[in-house]
mmCIF file of C-alpha atoms in Angstrom:
data_model
loop_
_atom_site.group_PDB
_atom_site.id
_atom_site.type_symbol
_atom_site.label_atom_id
_atom_site.label_comp_id
_atom_site.label_asym_id
_atom_site.label_seq_id
_atom_site.Cartn_x
_atom_site.Cartn_y
_atom_site.Cartn_z
ATOM 1 C CA GLY A 1 27.823 95.422 1.125
ATOM 2 C CA ASN A 2 26.794 98.999 0.495
ATOM 3 C CA LEU A 3 28.491 99.144 -2.928
ATOM 4 C CA VAL A 4 26.937 95.982 -4.360
ATOM 5 C CA THR A 5 25.289 97.048 -7.602
ATOM 6 C CA ALA A 6 21.617 96.489 -8.295
ATOM 7 C CA SER A 7 22.512 93.869 -10.905
ATOM 8 C CA GLU A 8 24.776 91.938 -8.521
ATOM 9 C CA GLU A 9 22.055 91.856 -5.874
ATOM 10 C CA SER A 10 19.787 89.879 -8.188
ATOM 11 C CA TYR A 11 20.464 86.324 -6.993
ATOM 12 C CA SER A 12 18.261 83.416 -5.940
ATOM 13 C CA GLY A 13 18.043 81.472 -2.686
ATOM 14 C CA TYR A 14 15.720 82.131 0.197
ATOM 15 C CA ARG A 15 12.386 83.806 -0.413
ATOM 16 C CA ALA A 16 13.833 87.163 0.598
ATOM 17 C CA SER A 17 16.357 86.878 -2.215
ATOM 18 C CA HIS A 18 13.667 85.955 -4.716
ATOM 19 C CA ALA A 19 11.565 88.947 -3.670
ATOM 20 C CA ILE A 20 14.521 91.319 -4.040
ATOM 21 C CA SER A 21 15.345 89.822 -7.438
ATOM 22 C CA ASN A 22 11.755 90.213 -8.615
ATOM 23 C CA MET A 23 11.677 93.877 -7.620
ATOM 24 C CA LEU A 24 15.016 94.601 -9.277
ATOM 25 C CA ARG A 25 13.680 93.336 -12.605
ATOM 26 C CA TRP A 26 11.742 96.594 -12.880
ATOM 27 C CA PHE A 27 14.349 98.840 -11.226
ATOM 28 C CA ALA A 28 15.374 101.595 -13.661
ATOM 29 C CA SER A 29 17.284 100.287 -16.718
ATOM 30 C CA VAL A 30 20.022 97.693 -17.211
ATOM 31 C CA GLN A 31 22.673 100.409 -17.532
ATOM 32 C CA ILE A 32 21.643 102.015 -14.239
ATOM 33 C CA ARG A 33 21.364 98.669 -12.450
ATOM 34 C CA ASN A 34 24.939 97.879 -13.453
ATOM 35 C CA ILE A 35 26.347 100.915 -11.629
ATOM 36 C CA ALA A 36 23.743 101.960 -9.027
ATOM 37 C CA CYS A 37 24.422 100.756 -5.463
ATOM 38 C CA LEU A 38 21.950 99.916 -2.744
ATOM 39 C CA GLY A 39 23.544 102.275 -0.220
ATOM 40 C CA GLY A 40 23.099 105.237 -2.533
ATOM 41 C CA ASN A 41 19.481 104.334 -3.129
ATOM 42 C CA LEU A 42 18.868 104.259 0.621
ATOM 43 C CA VAL A 43 20.574 107.562 1.396
ATOM 44 C CA THR A 44 18.689 109.289 -1.419
ATOM 45 C CA ALA A 45 15.576 108.497 0.662
ATOM 46 C CA SER A 46 13.093 108.800 -2.160
ATOM 47 C CA PRO A 47 9.544 108.432 -0.780
ATOM 48 C CA ILE A 48 8.685 106.290 -3.814
ATOM 49 C CA SER A 49 11.788 104.102 -3.733
ATOM 50 C CA ASP A 50 11.320 100.593 -5.091
ATOM 51 C CA MET A 51 13.720 98.875 -2.695
ATOM 52 C CA ASN A 52 13.248 100.723 0.586
ATOM 53 C CA PRO A 53 9.804 99.242 1.426
ATOM 54 C CA MET A 54 11.157 95.749 0.679
ATOM 55 C CA LEU A 55 14.111 96.221 3.026
ATOM 56 C CA ALA A 56 11.916 97.722 5.752
ATOM 57 C CA ALA A 57 9.468 94.799 5.571
ATOM 58 C CA LEU A 58 12.393 92.374 5.833
ATOM 59 C CA ASP A 59 13.633 94.050 9.053
ATOM 60 C CA ALA A 60 16.928 94.832 7.333
ATOM 61 C CA THR A 61 19.532 96.788 9.300
ATOM 62 C CA LEU A 62 22.169 99.276 8.179
ATOM 63 C CA ASN A 63 25.694 98.997 9.534
ATOM 64 C CA ILE A 64 26.962 102.557 9.791
ATOM 65 C CA CYS A 65 30.563 103.564 10.479
ATOM 66 C CA SER A 66 32.593 106.730 11.002
ATOM 67 C CA ALA A 67 36.260 107.603 11.467
ATOM 68 C CA SER A 68 35.446 109.662 14.566
ATOM 69 C CA ARG A 69 32.761 107.632 16.396
ATOM 70 C CA PRO A 70 31.861 104.009 17.171
ATOM 71 C CA PRO A 71 29.981 101.980 14.560
ATOM 72 C CA ARG A 72 26.237 101.599 14.974
ATOM 73 C CA THR A 73 23.290 99.801 13.433
ATOM 74 C CA VAL A 74 19.939 101.247 12.397
ATOM 75 C CA LEU A 75 16.818 99.493 11.180
ATOM 76 C CA VAL A 76 15.930 100.501 7.635
ATOM 77 C CA SER A 77 12.421 101.314 8.872
ATOM 78 C CA ASP A 78 13.926 103.831 11.352
ATOM 79 C CA PHE A 79 16.466 105.273 8.917
ATOM 80 C CA PHE A 80 14.039 107.621 7.164
ATOM 81 C CA ILE A 81 13.285 110.640 9.346
ATOM 82 C CA SER A 82 11.297 112.873 6.996
ATOM 83 C CA TYR A 83 11.203 113.860 3.347
ATOM 84 C CA ARG A 84 14.685 113.199 1.919
ATOM 85 C CA LYS A 85 16.164 113.227 5.427
ATOM 86 C CA VAL A 86 17.872 110.166 6.933
ATOM 87 C CA ASP A 87 19.548 109.172 10.187
ATOM 88 C CA LEU A 88 23.083 109.635 8.887
ATOM 89 C CA ASN A 89 25.584 112.196 10.168
ATOM 90 C CA PRO A 90 27.880 114.067 7.758
ATOM 91 C CA ASP A 91 30.899 112.013 8.856
ATOM 92 C CA GLU A 92 29.149 108.635 8.546
ATOM 93 C CA VAL A 93 28.750 106.164 5.709
ATOM 94 C CA ILE A 94 26.735 102.988 5.257
ATOM 95 C CA LEU A 95 29.204 100.134 5.437
ATOM 96 C CA SER A 96 26.806 97.276 4.702
ATOM 97 C CA ILE A 97 23.183 96.149 4.830
ATOM 98 C CA THR A 98 22.153 93.053 6.768
ATOM 99 C CA ILE A 99 19.037 91.251 5.534
ATOM 100 C CA PRO A 100 17.763 88.418 7.771
ATOM 101 C CA ASN A 101 17.071 85.100 6.080
ATOM 102 C CA THR A 102 13.451 84.119 5.768
ATOM 103 C CA CYS A 103 12.305 80.612 6.620
ATOM 104 C CA PRO A 104 12.119 78.213 3.655
ATOM 105 C CA VAL A 105 8.502 77.384 4.508
ATOM 106 C CA PHE A 106 5.535 79.274 5.997
ATOM 107 C CA GLU A 107 7.136 82.695 5.670
ATOM 108 C CA TYR A 108 6.340 84.878 2.662
ATOM 109 C CA ILE A 109 7.715 88.143 1.316
ATOM 110 C CA MET A 110 6.544 89.848 -1.867
ATOM 111 C CA PRO A 111 7.345 93.132 -3.614
ATOM 112 C CA PHE A 112 4.764 95.280 -5.360
ATOM 113 C CA LYS A 113 5.099 98.224 -7.716
ATOM 114 C CA GLN A 114 2.600 100.166 -9.791
ATOM 115 C CA ALA A 115 3.786 102.647 -12.396
ATOM 116 C CA ARG A 116 2.382 104.155 -15.566
ATOM 117 C CA ARG A 117 4.744 102.031 -17.646
ATOM 118 C CA ARG A 118 5.902 98.505 -16.912
ATOM 119 C CA GLU A 119 9.615 99.266 -17.283
ATOM 120 C CA ASP A 120 11.928 102.176 -16.503
ATOM 121 C CA ASP A 121 9.294 104.415 -14.915
ATOM 122 C CA ILE A 122 8.857 106.153 -11.595
ATOM 123 C CA SER A 123 6.495 104.363 -9.222
ATOM 124 C CA ILE A 124 3.082 105.552 -8.110
ATOM 125 C CA VAL A 125 2.991 103.195 -5.114
ATOM 126 C CA THR A 126 5.474 100.540 -4.025
ATOM 127 C CA ALA A 127 5.281 98.004 -1.226
ATOM 128 C CA GLY A 128 7.021 95.159 0.536
ATOM 129 C CA ILE A 129 4.817 92.748 2.496
ATOM 130 C CA ARG A 130 6.103 89.931 4.714
ATOM 131 C CA MET A 131 4.145 87.471 6.845
ATOM 132 C CA LYS A 132 4.840 84.268 8.729
ATOM 133 C CA VAL A 133 2.127 81.733 9.519
ATOM 134 C CA SER A 134 1.885 78.795 11.910
ATOM 135 C CA PRO A 135 -0.687 76.040 12.520
ATOM 136 C CA SER A 136 -3.477 76.691 14.996
ATOM 137 C CA LYS A 137 -3.552 74.704 18.243
ATOM 138 C CA ASP A 138 -6.076 72.239 16.847
ATOM 139 C CA SER A 139 -4.176 72.055 13.512
ATOM 140 C CA SER A 140 -7.318 72.977 11.589
ATOM 141 C CA HIS A 141 -6.034 76.170 9.974
ATOM 142 C CA PHE A 142 -3.146 78.622 9.852
ATOM 143 C CA ILE A 143 -2.823 81.787 11.894
ATOM 144 C CA ILE A 144 -0.674 84.837 11.177
ATOM 145 C CA ALA A 145 2.320 84.848 13.523
ATOM 146 C CA GLU A 146 4.223 87.837 12.091
ATOM 147 C CA ALA A 147 3.252 90.655 9.740
ATOM 148 C CA SER A 148 5.153 93.584 8.269
ATOM 149 C CA LEU A 149 3.713 95.940 5.644
ATOM 150 C CA SER A 150 5.830 98.753 4.236
ATOM 151 C CA PHE A 151 4.830 101.270 1.577
ATOM 152 C CA GLY A 152 6.298 103.985 -0.589
ATOM 153 C CA GLY A 153 4.338 106.652 -2.417
ATOM 154 C CA VAL A 154 1.760 107.150 0.331
ATOM 155 C CA ALA A 155 3.704 109.514 2.607
ATOM 156 C CA ALA A 156 6.731 111.821 2.619
ATOM 157 C CA LYS A 157 8.932 108.822 3.424
ATOM 158 C CA THR A 158 8.862 105.031 3.399
ATOM 159 C CA ILE A 159 6.464 103.923 6.147
ATOM 160 C CA LEU A 160 5.295 100.816 7.971
ATOM 161 C CA ALA A 161 1.556 100.206 8.348
ATOM 162 C CA LEU A 162 1.934 99.319 12.016
ATOM 163 C CA ASN A 163 -1.738 99.329 12.996
ATOM 164 C CA THR A 164 -2.756 97.077 10.124
ATOM 165 C CA ALA A 165 0.095 94.678 10.852
ATOM 166 C CA LYS A 166 -0.795 94.552 14.545
ATOM 167 C CA GLY A 167 -4.410 93.792 13.667
ATOM 168 C CA LEU A 168 -3.368 90.855 11.497
ATOM 169 C CA ILE A 169 -1.194 89.058 14.071
ATOM 170 C CA GLY A 170 -3.021 86.170 15.705
ATOM 171 C CA LYS A 171 -5.821 86.197 13.144
ATOM 172 C CA PRO A 172 -6.699 83.188 10.964
ATOM 173 C CA TRP A 173 -5.451 83.077 7.386
ATOM 174 C CA THR A 174 -8.818 83.681 5.708
ATOM 175 C CA SER A 175 -10.312 86.001 3.125
ATOM 176 C CA GLU A 176 -12.401 87.602 5.884
ATOM 177 C CA THR A 177 -9.258 88.510 7.812
ATOM 178 C CA PHE A 178 -7.717 90.190 4.788
ATOM 179 C CA SER A 179 -10.943 91.943 3.803
ATOM 180 C CA PHE A 180 -10.972 93.607 7.212
ATOM 181 C CA ALA A 181 -7.227 94.349 6.971
ATOM 182 C CA ARG A 182 -7.673 96.110 3.624
ATOM 183 C CA LYS A 183 -10.246 98.445 5.146
ATOM 184 C CA GLN A 184 -7.936 99.083 8.107
ATOM 185 C CA LEU A 185 -5.065 99.838 5.748
ATOM 186 C CA VAL A 186 -7.082 102.400 3.778
ATOM 187 C CA ARG A 187 -7.930 104.163 7.053
ATOM 188 C CA GLU A 188 -4.319 104.044 8.226
ATOM 189 C CA LEU A 189 -2.936 105.547 5.006
ATOM 190 C CA ASP A 190 -4.427 108.943 5.738
ATOM 191 C CA LEU A 191 -3.378 110.881 2.646
ATOM 192 C CA ARG A 192 -4.573 114.479 2.483
ATOM 193 C CA ASP A 193 -6.485 115.505 -0.604
ATOM 194 C CA ASP A 194 -3.779 118.065 -1.363
ATOM 195 C CA ALA A 195 -0.897 115.591 -0.882
ATOM 196 C CA PRO A 196 1.962 115.963 -3.412
ATOM 197 C CA GLY A 197 1.387 113.797 -6.459
ATOM 198 C CA GLY A 198 -2.397 113.792 -6.090
ATOM 199 C CA GLN A 199 -4.415 110.645 -6.847
ATOM 200 C CA THR A 200 -4.842 110.040 -3.123
ATOM 201 C CA GLU A 201 -7.850 107.726 -3.410
ATOM 202 C CA TYR A 202 -6.151 105.780 -6.182
ATOM 203 C CA ARG A 203 -2.959 105.369 -4.169
ATOM 204 C CA ARG A 204 -4.862 104.091 -1.140
ATOM 205 C CA ALA A 205 -6.753 101.661 -3.374
ATOM 206 C CA LEU A 206 -3.473 100.451 -4.873
ATOM 207 C CA ALA A 207 -2.020 99.746 -1.440
ATOM 208 C CA ALA A 208 -5.121 97.788 -0.440
ATOM 209 C CA SER A 209 -5.026 95.812 -3.682
ATOM 210 C CA PHE A 210 -1.391 94.868 -3.010
ATOM 211 C CA LEU A 211 -2.440 93.355 0.315
ATOM 212 C CA PHE A 212 -5.205 91.304 -1.316
ATOM 213 C CA LYS A 213 -2.834 90.134 -4.052
ATOM 214 C CA PHE A 214 -0.376 89.084 -1.359
ATOM 215 C CA TYR A 215 -3.104 86.989 0.283
ATOM 216 C CA LEU A 216 -3.991 85.204 -2.955
ATOM 217 C CA SER A 217 -0.383 84.506 -3.952
ATOM 218 C CA SER A 218 0.694 83.398 -0.481
ATOM 219 C CA SER A 219 -2.308 81.079 -0.141
ATOM 220 C CA LEU A 220 -0.964 79.128 -3.104
ATOM 221 C CA GLU A 221 2.499 79.051 -1.536
ATOM 222 C CA ILE A 222 1.078 77.766 1.765
ATOM 223 C CA SER A 223 -0.515 74.854 -0.092
ATOM 224 C CA LYS A 224 2.843 74.080 -1.703
ATOM 225 C CA ASP A 225 4.642 74.301 1.644
ATOM 226 C CA VAL A 226 2.158 71.910 3.269
ATOM 227 C CA ASN A 227 2.929 69.390 0.543
ATOM 228 C CA ARG A 228 6.681 69.953 0.864
ATOM 229 C CA VAL A 229 6.573 69.259 4.585
ATOM 230 C CA ALA A 230 4.325 66.215 4.067
ATOM 231 C CA ASN A 231 6.756 64.823 1.484
ATOM 232 C CA ASN A 232 9.793 65.553 3.702
ATOM 233 C CA ASP A 233 11.236 67.915 1.097
ATOM 234 C CA ILE A 234 12.425 70.239 3.875
ATOM 235 C CA ASP A 235 15.308 69.352 6.187
ATOM 236 C CA PHE A 236 14.433 70.396 9.740
ATOM 237 C CA GLN A 237 17.314 70.802 12.146
ATOM 238 C CA GLU A 238 16.541 69.508 15.610
ATOM 239 C CA GLY A 239 15.798 72.364 17.970
ATOM 240 C CA SER A 240 15.178 74.893 15.217
ATOM 241 C CA ILE A 241 12.031 76.916 14.824
ATOM 242 C CA LEU A 242 11.183 74.941 11.708
ATOM 243 C CA SER A 243 11.284 71.646 13.594
ATOM 244 C CA GLU A 244 8.378 72.912 15.695
ATOM 245 C CA VAL A 245 6.192 73.563 12.655
ATOM 246 C CA ILE A 246 4.014 70.470 12.346
ATOM 247 C CA GLN A 247 1.888 69.847 9.309
ATOM 248 C CA PRO A 248 -1.780 70.183 10.253
ATOM 249 C CA ARG A 249 -3.215 66.712 9.698
ATOM 250 C CA ASN A 250 -6.568 67.901 8.400
ATOM 251 C CA MET A 251 -5.240 70.831 6.401
ATOM 252 C CA LYS A 252 -6.458 71.051 2.828
ATOM 253 C CA SER A 253 -6.156 73.710 0.160
ATOM 254 C CA ALA A 254 -9.801 74.647 0.707
ATOM 255 C CA ASP A 255 -8.978 75.613 4.283
ATOM 256 C CA LEU A 256 -6.707 78.395 3.042
ATOM 257 C CA SER A 257 -9.364 80.472 1.336
#
């Protein structure tokens, strides 16, 4: 729920849980993690929040309630209106946060954070990147079926790189695809030279480097998932989305680069 502390959130399970746990390792200090709650972090609406880009990339929703009006739900990505302003009325509170499960194979979510110190430091740029892949029709390679890229530290609020994500969907999982996407991302993150915090070129470069790092790390995970499916290490329920994911017969690790 809303009042779960940052320490209690750090559990393992699906890839979404692992990504959240990995980000929370560098979230403030142990003392703060033991008392800070996720709802408070969201309502604070810091433009360089560590967790908000992760939740936005995961399509998380906020369950909001009030004593005087019906409950409602809001996507985390729509919750931030402008600098330090959120879609929450004075008589409303965040009751809970719903985070969809990610698939155990062929869906990847990773957090990224760059700060001047490794621990207990304010971020320069943060990100949450999620993608789902599926085999091509001829089973010769993977294509990107879903993409969500969210960033903090590059605007007055947490944002989604919608144009870059749209350009990735349907494209093959190759280094060429991600090289083009990095250039598109730099163009999309149109930071003014006089933007608060400065270092605009550096921040754009950081965001682009996060995307390339995601490609390299996820390529390794795709190879592992191919082997897991081949060895029947994944239980597919009949009729589920996962049961329709067939291992490409000619797929090799070399095909992922």
